[in-house]
mmCIF file of C-alpha atoms in Angstrom:
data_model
loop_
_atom_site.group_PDB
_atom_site.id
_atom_site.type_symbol
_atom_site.label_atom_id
_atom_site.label_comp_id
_atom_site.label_asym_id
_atom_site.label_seq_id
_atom_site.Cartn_x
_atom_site.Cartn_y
_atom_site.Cartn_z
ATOM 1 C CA UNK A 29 -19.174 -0.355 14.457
ATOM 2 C CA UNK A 30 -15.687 0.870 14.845
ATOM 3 C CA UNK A 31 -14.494 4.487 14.241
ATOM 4 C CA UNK A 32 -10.866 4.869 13.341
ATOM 5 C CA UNK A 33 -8.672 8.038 11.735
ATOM 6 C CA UNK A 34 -6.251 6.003 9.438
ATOM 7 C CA UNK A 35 -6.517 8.212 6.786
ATOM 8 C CA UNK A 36 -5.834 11.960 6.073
ATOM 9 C CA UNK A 37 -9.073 13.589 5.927
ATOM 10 C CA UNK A 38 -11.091 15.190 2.836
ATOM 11 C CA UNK A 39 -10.096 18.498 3.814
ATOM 12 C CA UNK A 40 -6.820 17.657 4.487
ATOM 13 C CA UNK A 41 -6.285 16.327 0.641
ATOM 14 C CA UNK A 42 -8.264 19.660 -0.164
ATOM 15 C CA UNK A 43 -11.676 17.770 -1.338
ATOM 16 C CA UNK A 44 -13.986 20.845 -1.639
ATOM 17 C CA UNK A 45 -18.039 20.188 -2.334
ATOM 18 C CA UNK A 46 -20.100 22.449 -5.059
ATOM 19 C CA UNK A 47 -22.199 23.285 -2.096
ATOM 20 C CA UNK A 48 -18.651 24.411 0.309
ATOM 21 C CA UNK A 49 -17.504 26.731 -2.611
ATOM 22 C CA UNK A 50 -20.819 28.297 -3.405
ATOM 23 C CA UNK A 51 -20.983 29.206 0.731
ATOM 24 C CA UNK A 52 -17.243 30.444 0.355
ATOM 25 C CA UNK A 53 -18.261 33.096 -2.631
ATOM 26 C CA UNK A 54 -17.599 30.388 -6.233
ATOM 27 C CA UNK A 55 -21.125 30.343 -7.345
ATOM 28 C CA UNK A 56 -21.124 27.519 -10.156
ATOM 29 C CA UNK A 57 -20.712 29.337 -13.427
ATOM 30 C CA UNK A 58 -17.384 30.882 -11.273
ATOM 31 C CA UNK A 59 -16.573 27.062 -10.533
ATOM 32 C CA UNK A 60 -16.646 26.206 -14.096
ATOM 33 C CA UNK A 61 -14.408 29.098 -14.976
ATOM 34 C CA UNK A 62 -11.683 28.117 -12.714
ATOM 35 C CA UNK A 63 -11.962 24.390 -13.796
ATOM 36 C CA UNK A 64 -11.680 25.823 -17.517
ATOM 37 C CA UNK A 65 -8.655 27.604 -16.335
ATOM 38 C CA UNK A 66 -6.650 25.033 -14.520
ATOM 39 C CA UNK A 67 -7.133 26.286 -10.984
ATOM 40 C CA UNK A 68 -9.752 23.713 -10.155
ATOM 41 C CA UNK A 69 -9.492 20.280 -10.976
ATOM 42 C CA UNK A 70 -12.823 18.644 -10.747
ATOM 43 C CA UNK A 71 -12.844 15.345 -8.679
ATOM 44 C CA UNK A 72 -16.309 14.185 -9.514
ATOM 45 C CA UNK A 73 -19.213 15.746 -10.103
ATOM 46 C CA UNK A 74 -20.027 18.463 -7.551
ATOM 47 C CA UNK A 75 -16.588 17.914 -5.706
ATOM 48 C CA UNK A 76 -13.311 19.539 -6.265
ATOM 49 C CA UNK A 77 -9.680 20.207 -5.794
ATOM 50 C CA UNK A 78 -7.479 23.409 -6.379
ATOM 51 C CA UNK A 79 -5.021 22.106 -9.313
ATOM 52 C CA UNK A 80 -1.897 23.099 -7.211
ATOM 53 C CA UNK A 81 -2.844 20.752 -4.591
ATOM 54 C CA UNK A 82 -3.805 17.881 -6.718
ATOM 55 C CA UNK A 83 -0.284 18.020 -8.609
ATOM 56 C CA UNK A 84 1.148 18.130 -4.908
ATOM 57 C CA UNK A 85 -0.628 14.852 -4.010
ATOM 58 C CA UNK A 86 0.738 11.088 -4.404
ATOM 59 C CA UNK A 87 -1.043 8.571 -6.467
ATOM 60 C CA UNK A 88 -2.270 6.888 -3.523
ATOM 61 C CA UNK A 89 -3.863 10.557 -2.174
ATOM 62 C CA UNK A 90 -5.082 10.883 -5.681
ATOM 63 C CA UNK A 91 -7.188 7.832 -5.334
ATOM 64 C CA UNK A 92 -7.881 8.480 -1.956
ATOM 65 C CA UNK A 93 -9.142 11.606 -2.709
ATOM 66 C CA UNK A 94 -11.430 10.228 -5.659
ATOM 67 C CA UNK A 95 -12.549 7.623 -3.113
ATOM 68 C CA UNK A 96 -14.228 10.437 -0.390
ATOM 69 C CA UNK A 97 -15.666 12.167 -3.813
ATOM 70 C CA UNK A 98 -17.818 8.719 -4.504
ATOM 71 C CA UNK A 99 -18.337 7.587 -1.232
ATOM 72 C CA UNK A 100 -19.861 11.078 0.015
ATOM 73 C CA UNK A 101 -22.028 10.512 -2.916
ATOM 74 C CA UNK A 102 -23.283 7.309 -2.473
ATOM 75 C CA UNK A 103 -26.451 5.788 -0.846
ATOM 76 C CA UNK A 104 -26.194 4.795 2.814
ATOM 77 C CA UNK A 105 -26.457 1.495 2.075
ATOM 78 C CA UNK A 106 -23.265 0.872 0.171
ATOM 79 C CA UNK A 107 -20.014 -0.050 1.552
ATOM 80 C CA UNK A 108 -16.859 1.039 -0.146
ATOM 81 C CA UNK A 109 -14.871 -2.078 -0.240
ATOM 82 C CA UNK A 110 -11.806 -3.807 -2.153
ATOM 83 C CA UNK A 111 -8.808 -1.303 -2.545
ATOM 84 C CA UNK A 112 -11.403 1.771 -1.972
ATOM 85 C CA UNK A 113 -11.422 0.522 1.673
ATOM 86 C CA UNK A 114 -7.752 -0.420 1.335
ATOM 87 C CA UNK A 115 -7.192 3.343 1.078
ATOM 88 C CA UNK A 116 -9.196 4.663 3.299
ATOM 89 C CA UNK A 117 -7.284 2.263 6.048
ATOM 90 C CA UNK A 118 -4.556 4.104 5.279
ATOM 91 C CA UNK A 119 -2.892 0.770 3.335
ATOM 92 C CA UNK A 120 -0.502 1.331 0.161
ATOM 93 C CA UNK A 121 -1.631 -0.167 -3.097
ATOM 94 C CA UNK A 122 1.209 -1.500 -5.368
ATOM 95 C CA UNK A 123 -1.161 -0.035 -7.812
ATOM 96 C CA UNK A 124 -3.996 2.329 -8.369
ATOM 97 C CA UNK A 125 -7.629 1.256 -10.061
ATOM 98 C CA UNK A 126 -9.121 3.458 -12.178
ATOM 99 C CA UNK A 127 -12.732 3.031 -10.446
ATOM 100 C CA UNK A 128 -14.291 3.182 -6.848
ATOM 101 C CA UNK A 129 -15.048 -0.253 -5.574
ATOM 102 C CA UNK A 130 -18.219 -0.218 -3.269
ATOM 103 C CA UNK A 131 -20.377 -3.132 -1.802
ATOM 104 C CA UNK A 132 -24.723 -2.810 -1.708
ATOM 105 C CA UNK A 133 -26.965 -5.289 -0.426
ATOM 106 C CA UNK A 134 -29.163 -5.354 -3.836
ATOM 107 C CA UNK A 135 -28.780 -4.602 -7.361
ATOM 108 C CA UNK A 136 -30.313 -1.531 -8.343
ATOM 109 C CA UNK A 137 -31.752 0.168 -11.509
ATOM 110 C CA UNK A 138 -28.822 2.398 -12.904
ATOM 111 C CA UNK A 139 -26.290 1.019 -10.395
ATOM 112 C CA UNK A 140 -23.094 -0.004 -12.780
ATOM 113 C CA UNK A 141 -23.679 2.390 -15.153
ATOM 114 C CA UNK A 142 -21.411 5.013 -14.213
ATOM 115 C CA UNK A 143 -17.759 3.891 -15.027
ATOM 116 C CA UNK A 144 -15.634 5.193 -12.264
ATOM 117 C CA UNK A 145 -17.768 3.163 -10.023
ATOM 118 C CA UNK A 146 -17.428 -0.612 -9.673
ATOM 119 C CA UNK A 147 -20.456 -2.228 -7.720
ATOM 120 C CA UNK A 148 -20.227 -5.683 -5.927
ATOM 121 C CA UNK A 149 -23.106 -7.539 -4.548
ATOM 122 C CA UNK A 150 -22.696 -7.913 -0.604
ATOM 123 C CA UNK A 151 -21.738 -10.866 1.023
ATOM 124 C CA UNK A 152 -21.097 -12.000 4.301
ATOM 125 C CA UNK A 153 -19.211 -9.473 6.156
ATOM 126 C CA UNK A 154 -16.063 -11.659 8.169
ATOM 127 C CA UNK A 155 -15.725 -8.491 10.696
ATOM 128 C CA UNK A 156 -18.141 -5.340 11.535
ATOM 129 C CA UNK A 157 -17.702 -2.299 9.253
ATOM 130 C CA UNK A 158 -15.644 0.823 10.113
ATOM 131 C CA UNK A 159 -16.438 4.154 9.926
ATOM 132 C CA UNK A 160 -13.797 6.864 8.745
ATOM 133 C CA UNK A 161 -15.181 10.507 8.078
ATOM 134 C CA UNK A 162 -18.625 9.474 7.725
ATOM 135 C CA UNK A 163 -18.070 6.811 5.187
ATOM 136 C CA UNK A 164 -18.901 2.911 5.728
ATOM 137 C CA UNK A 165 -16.323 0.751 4.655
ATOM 138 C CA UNK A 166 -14.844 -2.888 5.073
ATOM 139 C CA UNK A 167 -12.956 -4.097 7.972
ATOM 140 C CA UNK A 168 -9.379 -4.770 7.078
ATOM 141 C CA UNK A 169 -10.200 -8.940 7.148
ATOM 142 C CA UNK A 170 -12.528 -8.292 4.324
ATOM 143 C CA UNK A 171 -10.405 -6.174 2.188
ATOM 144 C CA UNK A 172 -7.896 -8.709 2.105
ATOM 145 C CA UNK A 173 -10.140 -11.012 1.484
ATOM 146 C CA UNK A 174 -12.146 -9.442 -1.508
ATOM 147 C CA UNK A 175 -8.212 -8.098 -2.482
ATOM 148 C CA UNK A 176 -7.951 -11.888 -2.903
ATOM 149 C CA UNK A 177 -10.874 -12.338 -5.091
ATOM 150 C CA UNK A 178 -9.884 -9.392 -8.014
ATOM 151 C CA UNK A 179 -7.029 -8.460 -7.844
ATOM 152 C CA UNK A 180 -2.856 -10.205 -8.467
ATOM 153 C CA UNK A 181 -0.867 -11.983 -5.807
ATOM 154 C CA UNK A 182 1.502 -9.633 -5.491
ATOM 155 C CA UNK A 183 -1.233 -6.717 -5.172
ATOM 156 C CA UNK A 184 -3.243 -8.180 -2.629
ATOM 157 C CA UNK A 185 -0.355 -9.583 -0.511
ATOM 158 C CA UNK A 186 1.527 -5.947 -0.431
ATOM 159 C CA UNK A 187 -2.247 -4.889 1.358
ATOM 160 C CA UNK A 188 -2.495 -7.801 3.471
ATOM 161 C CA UNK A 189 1.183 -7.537 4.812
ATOM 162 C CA UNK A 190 0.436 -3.774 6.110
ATOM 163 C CA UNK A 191 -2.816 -4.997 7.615
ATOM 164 C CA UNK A 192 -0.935 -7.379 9.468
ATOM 165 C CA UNK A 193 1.190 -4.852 10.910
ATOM 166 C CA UNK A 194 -1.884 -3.664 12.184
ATOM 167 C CA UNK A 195 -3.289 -6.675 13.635
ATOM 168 C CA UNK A 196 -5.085 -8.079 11.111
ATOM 169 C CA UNK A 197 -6.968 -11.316 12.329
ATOM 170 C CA UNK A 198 -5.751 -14.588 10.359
ATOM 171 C CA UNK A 199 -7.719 -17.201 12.242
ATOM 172 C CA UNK A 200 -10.882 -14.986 10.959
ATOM 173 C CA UNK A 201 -9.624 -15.631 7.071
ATOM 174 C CA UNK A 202 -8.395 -19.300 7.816
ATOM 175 C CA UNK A 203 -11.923 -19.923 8.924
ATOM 176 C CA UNK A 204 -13.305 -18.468 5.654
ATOM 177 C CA UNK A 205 -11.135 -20.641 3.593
ATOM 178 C CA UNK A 206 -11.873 -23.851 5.319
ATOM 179 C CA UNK A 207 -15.844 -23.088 5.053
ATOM 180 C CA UNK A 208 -15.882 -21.798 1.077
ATOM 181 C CA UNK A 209 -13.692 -24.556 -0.367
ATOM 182 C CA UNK A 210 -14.047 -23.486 -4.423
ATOM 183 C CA UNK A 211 -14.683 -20.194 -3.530
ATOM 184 C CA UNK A 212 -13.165 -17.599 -6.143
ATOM 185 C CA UNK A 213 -10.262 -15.928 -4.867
ATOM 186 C CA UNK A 214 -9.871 -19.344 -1.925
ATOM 187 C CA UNK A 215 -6.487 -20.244 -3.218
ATOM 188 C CA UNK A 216 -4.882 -17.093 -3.801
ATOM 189 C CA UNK A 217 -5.856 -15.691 -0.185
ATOM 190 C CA UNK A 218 -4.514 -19.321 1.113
ATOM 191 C CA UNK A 219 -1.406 -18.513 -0.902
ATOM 192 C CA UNK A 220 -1.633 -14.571 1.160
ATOM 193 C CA UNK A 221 -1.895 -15.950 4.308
ATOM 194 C CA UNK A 222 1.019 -18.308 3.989
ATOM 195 C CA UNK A 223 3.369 -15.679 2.840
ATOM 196 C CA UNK A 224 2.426 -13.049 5.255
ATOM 197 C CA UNK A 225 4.606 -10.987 6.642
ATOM 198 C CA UNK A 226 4.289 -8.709 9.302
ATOM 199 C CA UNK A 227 7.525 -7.392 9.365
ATOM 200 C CA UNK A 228 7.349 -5.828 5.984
ATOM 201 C CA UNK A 229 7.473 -2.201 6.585
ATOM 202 C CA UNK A 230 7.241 -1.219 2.466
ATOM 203 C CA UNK A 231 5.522 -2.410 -0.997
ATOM 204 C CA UNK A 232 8.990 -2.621 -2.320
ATOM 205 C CA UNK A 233 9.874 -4.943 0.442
ATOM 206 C CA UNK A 234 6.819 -7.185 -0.094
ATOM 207 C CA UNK A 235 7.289 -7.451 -3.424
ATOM 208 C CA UNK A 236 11.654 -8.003 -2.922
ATOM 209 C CA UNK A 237 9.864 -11.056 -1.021
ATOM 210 C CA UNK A 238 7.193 -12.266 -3.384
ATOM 211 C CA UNK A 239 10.154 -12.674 -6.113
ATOM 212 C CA UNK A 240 12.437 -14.763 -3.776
ATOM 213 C CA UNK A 241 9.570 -17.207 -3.257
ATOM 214 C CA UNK A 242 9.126 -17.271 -7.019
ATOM 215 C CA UNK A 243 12.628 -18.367 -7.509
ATOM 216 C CA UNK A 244 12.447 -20.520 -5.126
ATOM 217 C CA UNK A 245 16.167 -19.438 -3.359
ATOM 218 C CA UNK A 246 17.001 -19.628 0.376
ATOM 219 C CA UNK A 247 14.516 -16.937 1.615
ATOM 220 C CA UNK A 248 15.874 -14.481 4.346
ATOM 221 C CA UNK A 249 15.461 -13.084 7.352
ATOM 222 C CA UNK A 250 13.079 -9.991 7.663
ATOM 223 C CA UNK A 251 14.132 -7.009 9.409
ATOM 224 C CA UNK A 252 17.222 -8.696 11.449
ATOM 225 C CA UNK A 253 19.424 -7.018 13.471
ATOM 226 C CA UNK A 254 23.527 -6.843 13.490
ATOM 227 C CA UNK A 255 25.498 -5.794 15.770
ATOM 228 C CA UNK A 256 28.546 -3.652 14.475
ATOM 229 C CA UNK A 257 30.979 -1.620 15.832
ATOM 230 C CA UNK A 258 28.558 1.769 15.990
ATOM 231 C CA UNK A 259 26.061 -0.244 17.431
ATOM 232 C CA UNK A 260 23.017 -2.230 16.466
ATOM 233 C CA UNK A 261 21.283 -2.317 12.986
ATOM 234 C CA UNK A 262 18.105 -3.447 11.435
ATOM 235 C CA UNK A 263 18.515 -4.541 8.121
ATOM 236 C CA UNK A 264 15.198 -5.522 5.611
ATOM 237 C CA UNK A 265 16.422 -8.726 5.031
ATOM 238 C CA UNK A 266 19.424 -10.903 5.819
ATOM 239 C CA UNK A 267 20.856 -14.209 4.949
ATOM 240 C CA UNK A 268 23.190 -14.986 8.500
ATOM 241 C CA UNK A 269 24.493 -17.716 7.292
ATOM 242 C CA UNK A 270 26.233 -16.132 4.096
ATOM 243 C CA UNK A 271 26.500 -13.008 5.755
ATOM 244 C CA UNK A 272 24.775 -11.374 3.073
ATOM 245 C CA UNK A 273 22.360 -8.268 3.730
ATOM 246 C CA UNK A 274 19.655 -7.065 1.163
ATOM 247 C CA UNK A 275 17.812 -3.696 1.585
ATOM 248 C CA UNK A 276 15.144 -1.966 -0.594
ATOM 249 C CA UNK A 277 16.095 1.418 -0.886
ATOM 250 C CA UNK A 278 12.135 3.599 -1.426
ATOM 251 C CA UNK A 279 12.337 6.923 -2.157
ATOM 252 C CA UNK A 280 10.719 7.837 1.405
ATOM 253 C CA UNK A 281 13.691 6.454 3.393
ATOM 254 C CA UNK A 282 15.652 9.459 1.922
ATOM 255 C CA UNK A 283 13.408 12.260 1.849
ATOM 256 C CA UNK A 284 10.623 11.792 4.506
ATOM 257 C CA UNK A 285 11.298 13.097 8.211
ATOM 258 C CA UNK A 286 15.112 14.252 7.759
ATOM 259 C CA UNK A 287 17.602 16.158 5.735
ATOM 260 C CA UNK A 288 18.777 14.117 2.386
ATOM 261 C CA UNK A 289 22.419 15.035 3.155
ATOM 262 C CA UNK A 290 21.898 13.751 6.863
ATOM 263 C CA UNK A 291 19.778 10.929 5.734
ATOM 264 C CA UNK A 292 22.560 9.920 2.999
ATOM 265 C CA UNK A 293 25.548 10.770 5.598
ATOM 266 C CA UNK A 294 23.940 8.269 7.904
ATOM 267 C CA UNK A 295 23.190 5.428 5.389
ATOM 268 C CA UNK A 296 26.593 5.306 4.197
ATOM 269 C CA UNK A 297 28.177 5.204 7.558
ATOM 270 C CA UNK A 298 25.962 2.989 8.996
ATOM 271 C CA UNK A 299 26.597 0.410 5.293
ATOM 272 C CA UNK A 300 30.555 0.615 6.201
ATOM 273 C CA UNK A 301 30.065 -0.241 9.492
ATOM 274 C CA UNK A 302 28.230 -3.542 7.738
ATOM 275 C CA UNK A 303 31.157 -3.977 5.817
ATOM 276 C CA UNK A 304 33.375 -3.806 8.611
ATOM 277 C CA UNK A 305 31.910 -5.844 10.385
ATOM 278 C CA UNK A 306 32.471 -8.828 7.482
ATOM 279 C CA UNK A 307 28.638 -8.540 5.514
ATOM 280 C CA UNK A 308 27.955 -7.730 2.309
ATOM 281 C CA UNK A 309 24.972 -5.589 1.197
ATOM 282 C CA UNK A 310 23.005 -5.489 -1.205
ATOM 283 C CA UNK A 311 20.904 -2.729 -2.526
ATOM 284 C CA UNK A 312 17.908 -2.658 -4.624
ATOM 285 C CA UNK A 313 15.133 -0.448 -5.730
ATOM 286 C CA UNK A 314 11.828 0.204 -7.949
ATOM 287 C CA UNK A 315 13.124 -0.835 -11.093
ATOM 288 C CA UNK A 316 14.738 -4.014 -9.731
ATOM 289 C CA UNK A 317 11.723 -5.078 -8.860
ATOM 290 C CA UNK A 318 9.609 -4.279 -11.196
ATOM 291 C CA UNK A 319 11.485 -3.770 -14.543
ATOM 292 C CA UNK A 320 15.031 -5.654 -14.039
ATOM 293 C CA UNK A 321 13.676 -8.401 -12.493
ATOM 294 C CA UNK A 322 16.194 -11.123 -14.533
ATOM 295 C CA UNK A 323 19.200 -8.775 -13.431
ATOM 296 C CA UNK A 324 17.761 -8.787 -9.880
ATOM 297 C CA UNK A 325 17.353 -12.342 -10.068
ATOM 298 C CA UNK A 326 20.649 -13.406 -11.644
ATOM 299 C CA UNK A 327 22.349 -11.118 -8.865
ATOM 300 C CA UNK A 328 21.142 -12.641 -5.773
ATOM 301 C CA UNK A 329 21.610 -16.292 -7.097
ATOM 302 C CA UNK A 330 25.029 -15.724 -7.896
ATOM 303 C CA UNK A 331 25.396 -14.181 -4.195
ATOM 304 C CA UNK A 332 24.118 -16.721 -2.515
ATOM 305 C CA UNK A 333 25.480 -19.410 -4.795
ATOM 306 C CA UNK A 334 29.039 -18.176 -3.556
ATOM 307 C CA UNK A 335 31.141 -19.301 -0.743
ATOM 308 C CA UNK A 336 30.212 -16.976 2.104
ATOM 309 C CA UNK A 337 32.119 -18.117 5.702
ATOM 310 C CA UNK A 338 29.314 -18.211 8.375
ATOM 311 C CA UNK A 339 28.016 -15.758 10.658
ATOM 312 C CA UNK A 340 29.552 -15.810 13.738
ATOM 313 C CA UNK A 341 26.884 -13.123 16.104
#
């Protein structure tokens, strides 16, 4: 069994036990003040948050955080699986489920009857388990596997591009698909596998990608590099032959690690220098992607459709 640190940890995300506060001076009825009063924000039962922090935390952390709150409750025998183990990899979800997803080797009395927790039967595990704080959960072949099974295409091949960024093993899934023919969830991980992508480095990017195979247009080159006068640059995707450069534009390429006036200052010389150097770009978001998809669409058809002379470096 594996041990890995993918994740940030319970105490990082601020997960507090009944038992922890009681040791730190909260006796219960003091817990249930606070949670009455907004302070605390109870996770699950017997496992908390200060309100403050939980406002502070993404919706992935949010689930993440739910996640360790089940898990540290659950029997030794289960295995949190599906996007639950997604999570806890330290993967992105294009979206977030509203209940824990956990594998046990046998039904039990009682087991399913809670609704924030979904229970699946276990089944053949493709790779050993991992262990990350103390919790048991699917190797990063079977999540993309069982993200096959439940969830959309889109969903499940936004996890199983980041996994393959992090050396997920294909020839272990291929191998599952050729021995389950009829299998639920066969095709769909078929359909994953053959539009991987390593080189995605974002949901948005993934999903920029799912909706160029959909409409069935030239599809472009991942993360290429350019040469321009300033140097090399890596664009998300490029068409080279029509000169034509399309980036997804997430709000963490602005605000994560620098400045937003440096980060901004930088973009925009580094888009004229594009220019310059004869290539057109393109810029989407979110909403194109998600909720302007025909404007989206119609925009990069026309674009392409147009007489672009061709590259020439």
């Amino acid at each position: 069994m594996n041990t890995v640190r993918p994740a940030p940890s319970p105490e990082e995300l601020g997960l507090r036990s009944a038992r922890a506060l009681e040791l730190s001076g909260y006796p219960p009825n003091r817990v249930r003040r606070l949670v009455e009063r907004g302070v605390l924000r109870r996770v699950r039962r017997g496992w908390y948050v200060g309100e403050d922090r939980w406002q502070r935390l993404d919706a992935d952390d949010r689930y993440r955080t739910s996640v360790y709150a089940c898990g540290l409750s659950l029997s030794d025998d289960a295995v949190l699986s599906h996007e639950s183990a997604a999570v806890l990899h330290g993967l992105h979800l294009l979206s977030v489920p509203d209940r824990v997803h956990a594998r046990v080797p046998v039904p039990v009395a009682g087991r399913g009857t809670r609704t924030d927790v979904a229970y699946h039967r276990m089944t053949l595990q493709l790779v050993p388990t991992t262990t990350v704080y103390g919790l048991r959960i699917s190797g990063r072949e079977d999540v993309v596997r069982d993200m096959a099974s439940i969830a959309t295409h889109r969903a499940a091949l936004v996890v199983a591009d980041q996994a393959a960024r992090r050396g997920l093993d294909t020839d272990v899934l291929r191998r599952w698909i050729a021995d389950n023919p009829g299998r639920p969830g066969v095709r769909r991980l078929a359909l994953v596998l053959d539009r991987l992508d390593p080189a995605a480095e974002s949901a948005g990017e993934t999903l920029t990608r799912v909706l160029l195979h959909e409409w069935a247009v030239p599809l472009p080159v991942s993360q290429h590099w350019i040469m321009t006068a300033i140097g090399y640059h890596r664009v998300d995707f490029a068409w080279p032959d029509r000169r034509i450069i399309l980036e997804f534009d997430g709000r963490g390429k602005y605000f994560d690690y620098r400045p937003t006036a440096e980060a901004l200052y930088e973009e925009r010389r580094r888009e004229k220098a594009l220019v310059n150097a004869g290539w057109r770009v393109i810029r989407i978001g979110w909403a194109d992607v998600t909720r302007k998809t025909e404007a989206f669409r119609r925009l990069i058809t026309v674009a392409l459709a147009a007489d672009h002379r061709p590259a020439v470096g």
